[in-house]
CSV table of C-alpha atoms and ligand atoms in Angstrom, one decimal:
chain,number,residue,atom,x,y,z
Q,8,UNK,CA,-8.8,4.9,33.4
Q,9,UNK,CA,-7.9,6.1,30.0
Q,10,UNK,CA,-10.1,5.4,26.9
Q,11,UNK,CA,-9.5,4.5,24.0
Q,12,UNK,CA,-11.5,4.2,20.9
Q,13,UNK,CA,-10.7,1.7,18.1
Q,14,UNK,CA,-12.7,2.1,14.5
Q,15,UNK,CA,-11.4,-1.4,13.3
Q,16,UNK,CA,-12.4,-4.8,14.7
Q,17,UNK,CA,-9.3,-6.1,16.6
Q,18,UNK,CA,-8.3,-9.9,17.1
Q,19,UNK,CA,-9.5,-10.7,20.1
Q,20,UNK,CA,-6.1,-10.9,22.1
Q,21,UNK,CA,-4.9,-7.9,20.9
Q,22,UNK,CA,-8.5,-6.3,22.2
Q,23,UNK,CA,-8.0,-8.1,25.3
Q,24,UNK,CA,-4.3,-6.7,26.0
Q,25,UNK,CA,-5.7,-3.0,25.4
Q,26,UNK,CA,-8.3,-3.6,27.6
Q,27,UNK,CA,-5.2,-4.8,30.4
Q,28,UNK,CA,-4.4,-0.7,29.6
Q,29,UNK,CA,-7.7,1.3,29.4
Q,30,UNK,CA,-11.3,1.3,28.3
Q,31,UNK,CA,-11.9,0.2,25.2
Q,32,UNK,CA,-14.9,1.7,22.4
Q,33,UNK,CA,-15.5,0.0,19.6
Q,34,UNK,CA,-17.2,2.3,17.4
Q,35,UNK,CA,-18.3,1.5,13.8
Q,36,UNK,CA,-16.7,4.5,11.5
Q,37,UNK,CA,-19.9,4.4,9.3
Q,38,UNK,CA,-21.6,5.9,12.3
Q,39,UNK,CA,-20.0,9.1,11.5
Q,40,UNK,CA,-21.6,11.3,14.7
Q,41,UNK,CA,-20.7,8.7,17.3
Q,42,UNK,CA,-17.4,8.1,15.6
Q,43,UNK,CA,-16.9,12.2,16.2
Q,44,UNK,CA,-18.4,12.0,19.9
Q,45,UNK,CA,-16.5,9.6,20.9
Q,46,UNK,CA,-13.1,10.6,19.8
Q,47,UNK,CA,-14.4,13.7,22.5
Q,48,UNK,CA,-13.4,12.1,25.2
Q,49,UNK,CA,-10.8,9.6,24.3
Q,50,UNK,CA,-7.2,9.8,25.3
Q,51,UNK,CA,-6.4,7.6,22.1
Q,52,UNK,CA,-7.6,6.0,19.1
Q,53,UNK,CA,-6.3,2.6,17.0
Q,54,UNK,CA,-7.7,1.8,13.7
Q,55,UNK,CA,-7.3,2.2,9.8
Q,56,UNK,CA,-8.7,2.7,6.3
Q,57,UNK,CA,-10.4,5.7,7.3
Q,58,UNK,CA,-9.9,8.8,6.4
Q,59,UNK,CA,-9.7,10.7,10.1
Q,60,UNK,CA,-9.9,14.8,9.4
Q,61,UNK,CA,-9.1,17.4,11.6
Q,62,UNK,CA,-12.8,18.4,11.6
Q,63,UNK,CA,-13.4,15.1,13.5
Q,64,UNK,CA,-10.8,15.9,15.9
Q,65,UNK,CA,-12.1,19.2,16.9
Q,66,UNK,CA,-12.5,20.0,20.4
Q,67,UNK,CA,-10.8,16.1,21.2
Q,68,UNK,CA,-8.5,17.8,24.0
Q,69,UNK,CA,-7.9,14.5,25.6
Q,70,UNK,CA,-6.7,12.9,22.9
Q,71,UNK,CA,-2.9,12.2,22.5
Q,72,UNK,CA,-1.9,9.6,20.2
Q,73,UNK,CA,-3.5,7.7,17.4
Q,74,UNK,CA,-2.2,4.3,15.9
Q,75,UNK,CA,-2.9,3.3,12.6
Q,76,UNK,CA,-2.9,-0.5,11.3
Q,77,UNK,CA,-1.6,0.1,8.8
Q,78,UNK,CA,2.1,1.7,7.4
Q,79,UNK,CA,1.0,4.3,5.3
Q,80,UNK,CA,-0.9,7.4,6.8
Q,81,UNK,CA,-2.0,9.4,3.7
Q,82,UNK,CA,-5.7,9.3,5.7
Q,83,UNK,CA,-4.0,11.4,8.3
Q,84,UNK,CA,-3.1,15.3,8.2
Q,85,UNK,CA,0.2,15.0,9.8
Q,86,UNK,CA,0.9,18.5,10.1
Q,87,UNK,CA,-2.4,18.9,11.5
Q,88,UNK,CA,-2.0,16.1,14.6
Q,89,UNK,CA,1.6,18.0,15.3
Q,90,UNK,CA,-0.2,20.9,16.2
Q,91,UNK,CA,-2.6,19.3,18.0
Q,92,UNK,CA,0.2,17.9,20.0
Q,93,UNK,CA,-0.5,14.3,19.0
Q,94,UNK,CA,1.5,11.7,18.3
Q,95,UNK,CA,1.2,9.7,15.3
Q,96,UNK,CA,2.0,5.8,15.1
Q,97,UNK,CA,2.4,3.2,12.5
Q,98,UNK,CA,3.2,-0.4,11.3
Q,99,UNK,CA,6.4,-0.6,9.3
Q,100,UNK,CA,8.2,-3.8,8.9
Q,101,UNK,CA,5.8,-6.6,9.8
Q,102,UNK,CA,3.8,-6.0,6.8
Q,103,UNK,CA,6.8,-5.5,4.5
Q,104,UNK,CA,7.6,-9.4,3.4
Q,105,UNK,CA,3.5,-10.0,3.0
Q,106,UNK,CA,3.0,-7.0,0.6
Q,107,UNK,CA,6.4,-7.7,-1.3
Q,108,UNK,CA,4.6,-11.5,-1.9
Q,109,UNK,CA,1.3,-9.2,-3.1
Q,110,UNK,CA,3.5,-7.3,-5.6
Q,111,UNK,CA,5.1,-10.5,-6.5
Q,112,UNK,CA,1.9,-12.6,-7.2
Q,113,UNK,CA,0.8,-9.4,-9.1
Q,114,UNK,CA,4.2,-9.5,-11.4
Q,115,UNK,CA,3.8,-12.8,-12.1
Q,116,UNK,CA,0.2,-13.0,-12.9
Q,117,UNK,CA,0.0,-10.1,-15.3
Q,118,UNK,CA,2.9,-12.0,-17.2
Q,119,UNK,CA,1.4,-15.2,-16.9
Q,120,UNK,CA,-2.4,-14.2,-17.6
Q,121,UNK,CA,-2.8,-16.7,-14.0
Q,122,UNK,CA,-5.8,-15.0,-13.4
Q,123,UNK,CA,-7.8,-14.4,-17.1
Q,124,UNK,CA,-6.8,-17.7,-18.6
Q,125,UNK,CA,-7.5,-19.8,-14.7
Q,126,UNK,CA,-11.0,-18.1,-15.5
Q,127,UNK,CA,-10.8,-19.3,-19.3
Q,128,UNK,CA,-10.3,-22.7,-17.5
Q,129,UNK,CA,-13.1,-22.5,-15.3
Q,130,UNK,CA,-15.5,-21.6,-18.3
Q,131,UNK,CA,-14.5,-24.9,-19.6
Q,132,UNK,CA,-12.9,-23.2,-23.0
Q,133,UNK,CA,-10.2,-25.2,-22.4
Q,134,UNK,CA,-10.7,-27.9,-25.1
Q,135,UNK,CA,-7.5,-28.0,-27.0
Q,136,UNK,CA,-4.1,-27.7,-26.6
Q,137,UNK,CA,-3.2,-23.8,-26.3
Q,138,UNK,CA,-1.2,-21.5,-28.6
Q,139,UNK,CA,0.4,-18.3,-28.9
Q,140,UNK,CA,-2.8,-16.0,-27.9
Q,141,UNK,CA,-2.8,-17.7,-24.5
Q,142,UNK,CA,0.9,-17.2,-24.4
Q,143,UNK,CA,2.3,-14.9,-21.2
Q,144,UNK,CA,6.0,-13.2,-21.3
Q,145,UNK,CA,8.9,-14.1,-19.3
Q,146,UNK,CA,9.7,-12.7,-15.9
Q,147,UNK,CA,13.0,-14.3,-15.2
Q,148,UNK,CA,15.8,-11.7,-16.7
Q,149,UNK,CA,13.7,-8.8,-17.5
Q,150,UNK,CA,14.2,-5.0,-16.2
Q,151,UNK,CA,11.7,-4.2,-12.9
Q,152,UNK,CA,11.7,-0.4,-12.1
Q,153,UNK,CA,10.8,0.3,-9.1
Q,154,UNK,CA,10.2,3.5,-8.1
Q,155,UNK,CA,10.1,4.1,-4.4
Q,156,UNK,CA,12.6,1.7,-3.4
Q,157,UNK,CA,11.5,1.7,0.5
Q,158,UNK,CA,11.0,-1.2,2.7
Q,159,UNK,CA,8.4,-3.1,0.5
Q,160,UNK,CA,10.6,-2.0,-2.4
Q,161,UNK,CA,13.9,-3.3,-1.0
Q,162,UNK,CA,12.0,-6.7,0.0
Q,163,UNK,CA,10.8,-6.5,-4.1
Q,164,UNK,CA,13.9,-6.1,-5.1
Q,165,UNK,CA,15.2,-9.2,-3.2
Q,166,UNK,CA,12.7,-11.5,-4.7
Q,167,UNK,CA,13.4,-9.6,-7.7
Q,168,UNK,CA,17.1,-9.7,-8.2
Q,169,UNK,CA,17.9,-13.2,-5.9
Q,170,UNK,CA,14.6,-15.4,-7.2
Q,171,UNK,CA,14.0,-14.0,-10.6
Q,172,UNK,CA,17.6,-12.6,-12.0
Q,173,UNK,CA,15.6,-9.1,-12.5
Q,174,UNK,CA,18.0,-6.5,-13.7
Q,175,UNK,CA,16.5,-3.4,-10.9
Q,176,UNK,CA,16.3,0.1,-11.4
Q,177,UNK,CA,14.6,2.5,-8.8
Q,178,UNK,CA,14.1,5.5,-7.9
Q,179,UNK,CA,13.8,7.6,-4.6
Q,180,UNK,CA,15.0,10.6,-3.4
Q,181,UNK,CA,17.8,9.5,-1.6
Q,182,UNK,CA,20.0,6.3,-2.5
Q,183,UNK,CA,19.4,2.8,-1.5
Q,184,UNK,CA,22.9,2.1,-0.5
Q,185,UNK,CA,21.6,-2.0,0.9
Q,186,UNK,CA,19.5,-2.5,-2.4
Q,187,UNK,CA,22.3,-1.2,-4.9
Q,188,UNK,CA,25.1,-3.6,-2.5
Q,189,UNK,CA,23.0,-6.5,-2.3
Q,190,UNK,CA,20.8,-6.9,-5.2
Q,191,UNK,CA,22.3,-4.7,-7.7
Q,192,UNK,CA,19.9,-2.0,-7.7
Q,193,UNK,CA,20.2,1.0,-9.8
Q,194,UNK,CA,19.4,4.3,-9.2
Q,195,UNK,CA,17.9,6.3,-12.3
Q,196,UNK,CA,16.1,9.3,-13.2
Q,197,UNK,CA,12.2,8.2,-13.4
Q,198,UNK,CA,12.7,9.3,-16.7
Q,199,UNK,CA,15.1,6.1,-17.7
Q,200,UNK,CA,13.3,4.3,-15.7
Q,201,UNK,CA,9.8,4.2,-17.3
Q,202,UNK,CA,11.6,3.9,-20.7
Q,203,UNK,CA,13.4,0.8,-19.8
Q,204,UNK,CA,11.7,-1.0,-17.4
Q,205,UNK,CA,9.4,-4.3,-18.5
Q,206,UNK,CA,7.5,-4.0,-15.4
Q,207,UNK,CA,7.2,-0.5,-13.4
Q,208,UNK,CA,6.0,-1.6,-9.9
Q,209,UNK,CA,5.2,1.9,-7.7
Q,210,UNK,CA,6.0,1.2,-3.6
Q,211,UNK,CA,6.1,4.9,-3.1
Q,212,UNK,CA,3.6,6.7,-0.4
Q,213,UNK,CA,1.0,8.7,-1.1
Q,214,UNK,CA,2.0,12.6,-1.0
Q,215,UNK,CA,1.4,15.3,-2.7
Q,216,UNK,CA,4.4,15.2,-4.5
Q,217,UNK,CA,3.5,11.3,-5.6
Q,218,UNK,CA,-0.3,12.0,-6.5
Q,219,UNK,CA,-0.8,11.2,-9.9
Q,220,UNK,CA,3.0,11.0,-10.6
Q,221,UNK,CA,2.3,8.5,-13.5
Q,222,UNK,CA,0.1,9.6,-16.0
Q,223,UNK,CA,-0.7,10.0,-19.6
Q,224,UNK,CA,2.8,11.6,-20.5
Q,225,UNK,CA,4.6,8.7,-18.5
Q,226,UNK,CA,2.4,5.9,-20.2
Q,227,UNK,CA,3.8,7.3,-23.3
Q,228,UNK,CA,7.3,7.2,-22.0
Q,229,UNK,CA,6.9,3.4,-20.9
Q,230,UNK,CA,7.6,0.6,-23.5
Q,231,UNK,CA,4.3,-0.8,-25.0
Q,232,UNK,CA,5.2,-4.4,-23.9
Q,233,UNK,CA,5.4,-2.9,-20.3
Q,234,UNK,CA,3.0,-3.9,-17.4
Q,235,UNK,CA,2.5,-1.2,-14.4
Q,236,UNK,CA,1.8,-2.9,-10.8
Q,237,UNK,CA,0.3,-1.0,-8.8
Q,238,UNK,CA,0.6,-1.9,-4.8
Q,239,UNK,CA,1.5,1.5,-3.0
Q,240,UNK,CA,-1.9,3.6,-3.4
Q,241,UNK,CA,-4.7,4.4,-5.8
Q,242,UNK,CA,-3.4,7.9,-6.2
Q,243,UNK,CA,-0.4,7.8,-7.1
Q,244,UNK,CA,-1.5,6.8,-10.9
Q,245,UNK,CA,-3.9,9.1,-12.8
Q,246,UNK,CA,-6.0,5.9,-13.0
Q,247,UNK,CA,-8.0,8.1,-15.9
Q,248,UNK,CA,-4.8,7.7,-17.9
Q,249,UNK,CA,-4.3,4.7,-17.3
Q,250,UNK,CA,-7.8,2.8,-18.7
Q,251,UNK,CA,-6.7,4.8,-22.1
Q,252,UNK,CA,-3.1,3.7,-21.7
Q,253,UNK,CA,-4.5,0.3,-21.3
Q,254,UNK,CA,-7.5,0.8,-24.2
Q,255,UNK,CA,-5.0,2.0,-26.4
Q,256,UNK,CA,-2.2,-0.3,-25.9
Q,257,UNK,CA,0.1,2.2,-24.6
Q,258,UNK,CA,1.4,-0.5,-21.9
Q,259,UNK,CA,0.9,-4.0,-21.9
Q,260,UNK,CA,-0.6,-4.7,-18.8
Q,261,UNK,CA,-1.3,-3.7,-15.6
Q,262,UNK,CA,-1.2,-5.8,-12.0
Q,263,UNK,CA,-2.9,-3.5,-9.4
Q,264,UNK,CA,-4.0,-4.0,-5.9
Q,265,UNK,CA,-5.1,-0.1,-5.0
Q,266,UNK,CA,-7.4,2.1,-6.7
Q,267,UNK,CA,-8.2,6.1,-6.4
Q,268,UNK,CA,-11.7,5.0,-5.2
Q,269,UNK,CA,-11.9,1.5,-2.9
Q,270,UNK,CA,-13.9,-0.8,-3.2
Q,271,UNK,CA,-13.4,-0.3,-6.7
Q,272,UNK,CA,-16.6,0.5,-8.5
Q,273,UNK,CA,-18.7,-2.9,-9.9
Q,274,UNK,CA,-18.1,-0.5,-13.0
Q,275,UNK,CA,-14.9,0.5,-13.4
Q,276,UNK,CA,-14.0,0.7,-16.8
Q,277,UNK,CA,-10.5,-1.4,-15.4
Q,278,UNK,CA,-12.8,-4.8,-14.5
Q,279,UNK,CA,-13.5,-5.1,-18.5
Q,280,UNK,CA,-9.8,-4.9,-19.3
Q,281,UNK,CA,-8.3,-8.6,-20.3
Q,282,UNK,CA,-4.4,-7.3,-20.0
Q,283,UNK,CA,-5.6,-5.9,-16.2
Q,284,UNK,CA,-5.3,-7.8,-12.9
Q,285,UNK,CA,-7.6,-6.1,-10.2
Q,286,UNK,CA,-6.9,-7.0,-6.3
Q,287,UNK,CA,-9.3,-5.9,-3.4
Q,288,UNK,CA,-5.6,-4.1,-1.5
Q,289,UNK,CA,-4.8,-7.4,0.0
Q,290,UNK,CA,-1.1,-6.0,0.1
Q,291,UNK,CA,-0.7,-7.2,3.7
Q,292,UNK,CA,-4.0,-9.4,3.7
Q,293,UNK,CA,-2.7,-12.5,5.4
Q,294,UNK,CA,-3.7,-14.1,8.6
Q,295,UNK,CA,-0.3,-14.1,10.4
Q,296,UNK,CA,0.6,-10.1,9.4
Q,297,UNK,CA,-2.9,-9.0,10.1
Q,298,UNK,CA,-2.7,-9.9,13.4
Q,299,UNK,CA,1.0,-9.0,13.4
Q,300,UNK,CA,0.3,-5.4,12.5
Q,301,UNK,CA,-2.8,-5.2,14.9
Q,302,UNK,CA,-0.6,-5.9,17.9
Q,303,UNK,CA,2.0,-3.8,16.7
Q,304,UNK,CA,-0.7,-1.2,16.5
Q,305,UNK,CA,-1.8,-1.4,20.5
Q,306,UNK,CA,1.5,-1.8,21.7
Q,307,UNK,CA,2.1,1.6,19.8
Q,308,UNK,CA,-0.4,3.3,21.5
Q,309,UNK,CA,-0.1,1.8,24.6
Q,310,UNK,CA,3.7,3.0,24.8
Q,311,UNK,CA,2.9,6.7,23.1
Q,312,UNK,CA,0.0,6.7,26.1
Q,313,UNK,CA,2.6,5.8,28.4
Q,314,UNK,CA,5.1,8.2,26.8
Q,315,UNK,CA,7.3,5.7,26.3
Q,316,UNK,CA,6.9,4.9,22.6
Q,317,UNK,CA,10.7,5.6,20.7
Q,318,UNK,CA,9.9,3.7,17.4
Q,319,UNK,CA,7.0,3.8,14.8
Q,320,UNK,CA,6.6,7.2,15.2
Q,321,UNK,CA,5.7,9.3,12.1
Q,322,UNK,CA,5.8,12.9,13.6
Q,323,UNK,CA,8.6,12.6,16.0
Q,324,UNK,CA,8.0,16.3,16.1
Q,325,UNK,CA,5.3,16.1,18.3
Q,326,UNK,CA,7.8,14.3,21.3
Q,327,UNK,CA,10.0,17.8,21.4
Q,328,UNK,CA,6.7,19.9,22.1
D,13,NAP,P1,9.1,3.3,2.9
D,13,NAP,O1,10.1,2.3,3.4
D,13,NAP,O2,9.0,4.6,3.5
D,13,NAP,O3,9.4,3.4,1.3
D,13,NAP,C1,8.9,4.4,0.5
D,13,NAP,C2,10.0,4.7,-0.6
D,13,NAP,O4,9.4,5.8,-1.4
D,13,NAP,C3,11.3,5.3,0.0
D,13,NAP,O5,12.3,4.6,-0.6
D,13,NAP,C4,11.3,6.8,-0.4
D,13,NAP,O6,12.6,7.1,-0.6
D,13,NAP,C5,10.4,6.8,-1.6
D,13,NAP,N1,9.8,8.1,-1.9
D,13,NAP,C6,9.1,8.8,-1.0
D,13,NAP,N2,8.6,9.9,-1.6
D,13,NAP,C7,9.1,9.9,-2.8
D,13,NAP,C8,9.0,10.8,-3.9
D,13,NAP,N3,8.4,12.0,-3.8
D,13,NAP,N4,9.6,10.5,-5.1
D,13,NAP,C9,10.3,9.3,-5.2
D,13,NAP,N5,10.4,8.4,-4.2
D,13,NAP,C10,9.8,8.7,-3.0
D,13,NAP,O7,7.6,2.7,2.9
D,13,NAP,P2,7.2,1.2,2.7
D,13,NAP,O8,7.1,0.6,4.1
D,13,NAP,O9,8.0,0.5,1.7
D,13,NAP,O10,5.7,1.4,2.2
D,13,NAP,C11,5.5,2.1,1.0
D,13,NAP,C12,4.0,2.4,0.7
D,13,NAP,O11,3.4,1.2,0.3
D,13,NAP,C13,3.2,2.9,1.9
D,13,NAP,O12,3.3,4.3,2.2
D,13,NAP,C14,1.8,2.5,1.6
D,13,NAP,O13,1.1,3.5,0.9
D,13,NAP,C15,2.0,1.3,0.6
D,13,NAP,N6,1.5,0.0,1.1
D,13,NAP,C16,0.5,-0.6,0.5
D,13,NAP,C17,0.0,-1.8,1.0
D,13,NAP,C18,-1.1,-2.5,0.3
D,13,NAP,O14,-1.9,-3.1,0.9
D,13,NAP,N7,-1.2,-2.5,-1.0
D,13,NAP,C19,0.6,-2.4,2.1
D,13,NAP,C20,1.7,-1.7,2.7
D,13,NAP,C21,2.1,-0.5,2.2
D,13,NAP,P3,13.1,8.7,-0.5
D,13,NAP,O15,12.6,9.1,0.9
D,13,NAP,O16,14.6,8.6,-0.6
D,13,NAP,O17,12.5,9.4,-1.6
């Protein structure tokens, strides 16, 4: 029977229907030695949020497909599992209208101040009516950039363009022919982009052509009334840059649910910050896509154990070896 090794707690049906296909260890990925030893041994592996090195994977000649829960897979080397012969999977799409709603909420509360003035509430300030330093800015009608118009960007843009009558400029490497047609999206040099945009919202992966690809000189570039949200991950803002951008009043606000270091430090300099809206990554943190994305997960690995796996593939490479 083959064995597989999962480093995430799975629902229990989606346990049970791996289980229907091979053994199944549970490891805890704190334990890092066990972790290690059993990857040894294991003909696959499901999990996510952990960094998974090609030290770890040393001398796993069994092993021949991973699955992450998750659609990004910056904790991966990809070029590294190619060699190795194994194949990679992930979880596009049934995350994609959950994390949009997470960059949404994060729009609106950063305009709104939902989050610092519901606290204000709850520390029963509230004792007259309010005035113009509790006021917010408007959402409706203004300029969102987004830059990395993808799937969670495209789904953005919808709410964006359809709900909110957002002007939307993005940029990507390649052009969103859908997003231009159907919600009027523009494609821009990130250059016009951060100099225009009320709200710059970042949906790109994490690469090393993305790391740290806004920073001080773009904070200057952005207006001073603008708000960065930040759902794709930590490190694709020089976070550094953006506490002063934020201290200074460079930008406005910021709406971010990723952070180069997660959990975010009890003393990050951001959790002082009135104008900054901090989320534990709850980009796809809902019950139904949770559970979604683990099944998605096992029936990935399941199939690339079987061979038989033709989507959700990240190095599609590996099939022609
Ligand atoms: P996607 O469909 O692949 O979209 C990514 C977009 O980024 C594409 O439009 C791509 O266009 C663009 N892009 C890639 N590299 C670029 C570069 N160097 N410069 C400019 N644009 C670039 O992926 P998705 O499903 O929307 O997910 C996007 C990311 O969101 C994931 O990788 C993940 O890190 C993050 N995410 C976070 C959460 C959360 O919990 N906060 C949840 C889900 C996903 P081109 O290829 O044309 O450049």
């Amino acid at each position: 029977m083959k064995k597989i090794v999962a480093w995430k707690s799975l629902p229990e049906d989606v346990l049970a229907y791996l289980q229907q296909h091979a053994e199944v260890v549970q490891v805890d990925p704190a334990q890092h030695d066990t972790f290690v030893a059993a990857l040894k041994d294991a003909d696959g592996g499901i999990g996510s949020s952990v960094k998974i090195t090609p030290a770890m994977l040393e001398g796993a000649s069994r092993l021949k497909a991973l699955s992450t829960i998750s659609v990004g897979f910056d904790q991966f080397d990809v070029a590294d599992l190619t060699r190795r012969g194994i194949v990679l999977a992930h979880t596009p799409d049934v995350l994609t209208e959950s994390t949009a709603d997470t960059v949404f909420s994060l729009i609106l509360a950063s305009a709104r101040r939902v989050v610092e003035l519901a606290d204000w509430v709850k520390a029963g300030e509230w004792k007259q009516s309010i005035g113009p330093t509790h006021f917010g800015v408007d959402v409706q009608g203004k300029t969102l950039g987004i830059v990395g118009l993808g799937r969670i960007g495209g789904a953005v843009a919808r709410r964006a363009a359809l709900g909110f009558n957002m002007k939307v400029l993005y940029t990507n490497r390649s052009a969103n022919a859908q997003a231009e047609q159907a919600y009027g999206a523009r494609r821009v040099e990130l250059a016009e982009l951060l100099a225009t945009a009320d709200f710059v919202c970042l949906q790109v992966p994490l690469t090393p052509e993305t790391k740290h690809m806004i920073g001080a000189a773009e904070f200057k570039s952005m207006k001073k009334s603008a708000i960065l949200i930040n759902a794709s991950r930590g490190a694709t803002v020089d976070e550094k840059a953006l506490i002063e951008a934020l201290q200074n009043g460079t930008i406005h606000g910021a709406g971010l649910d990723v952070f180069e270091t997660e959990p975010l430090p009890a003393d990050s300099p951001l959790l002082k910050l009135a104008n900054v809206v901090a989320l534990p990554h709850i980009g796809s943190a809902t019950h139904e896509t949770r559970h979604a994305m683990a099944l998605n997960a096992a029936e990935n690995l399941v199939a690339a154990l079987d061979g038989t796996l033709a989507t959700n593939i990240v190095n599609r490479e590996v099939l022609k070896k």
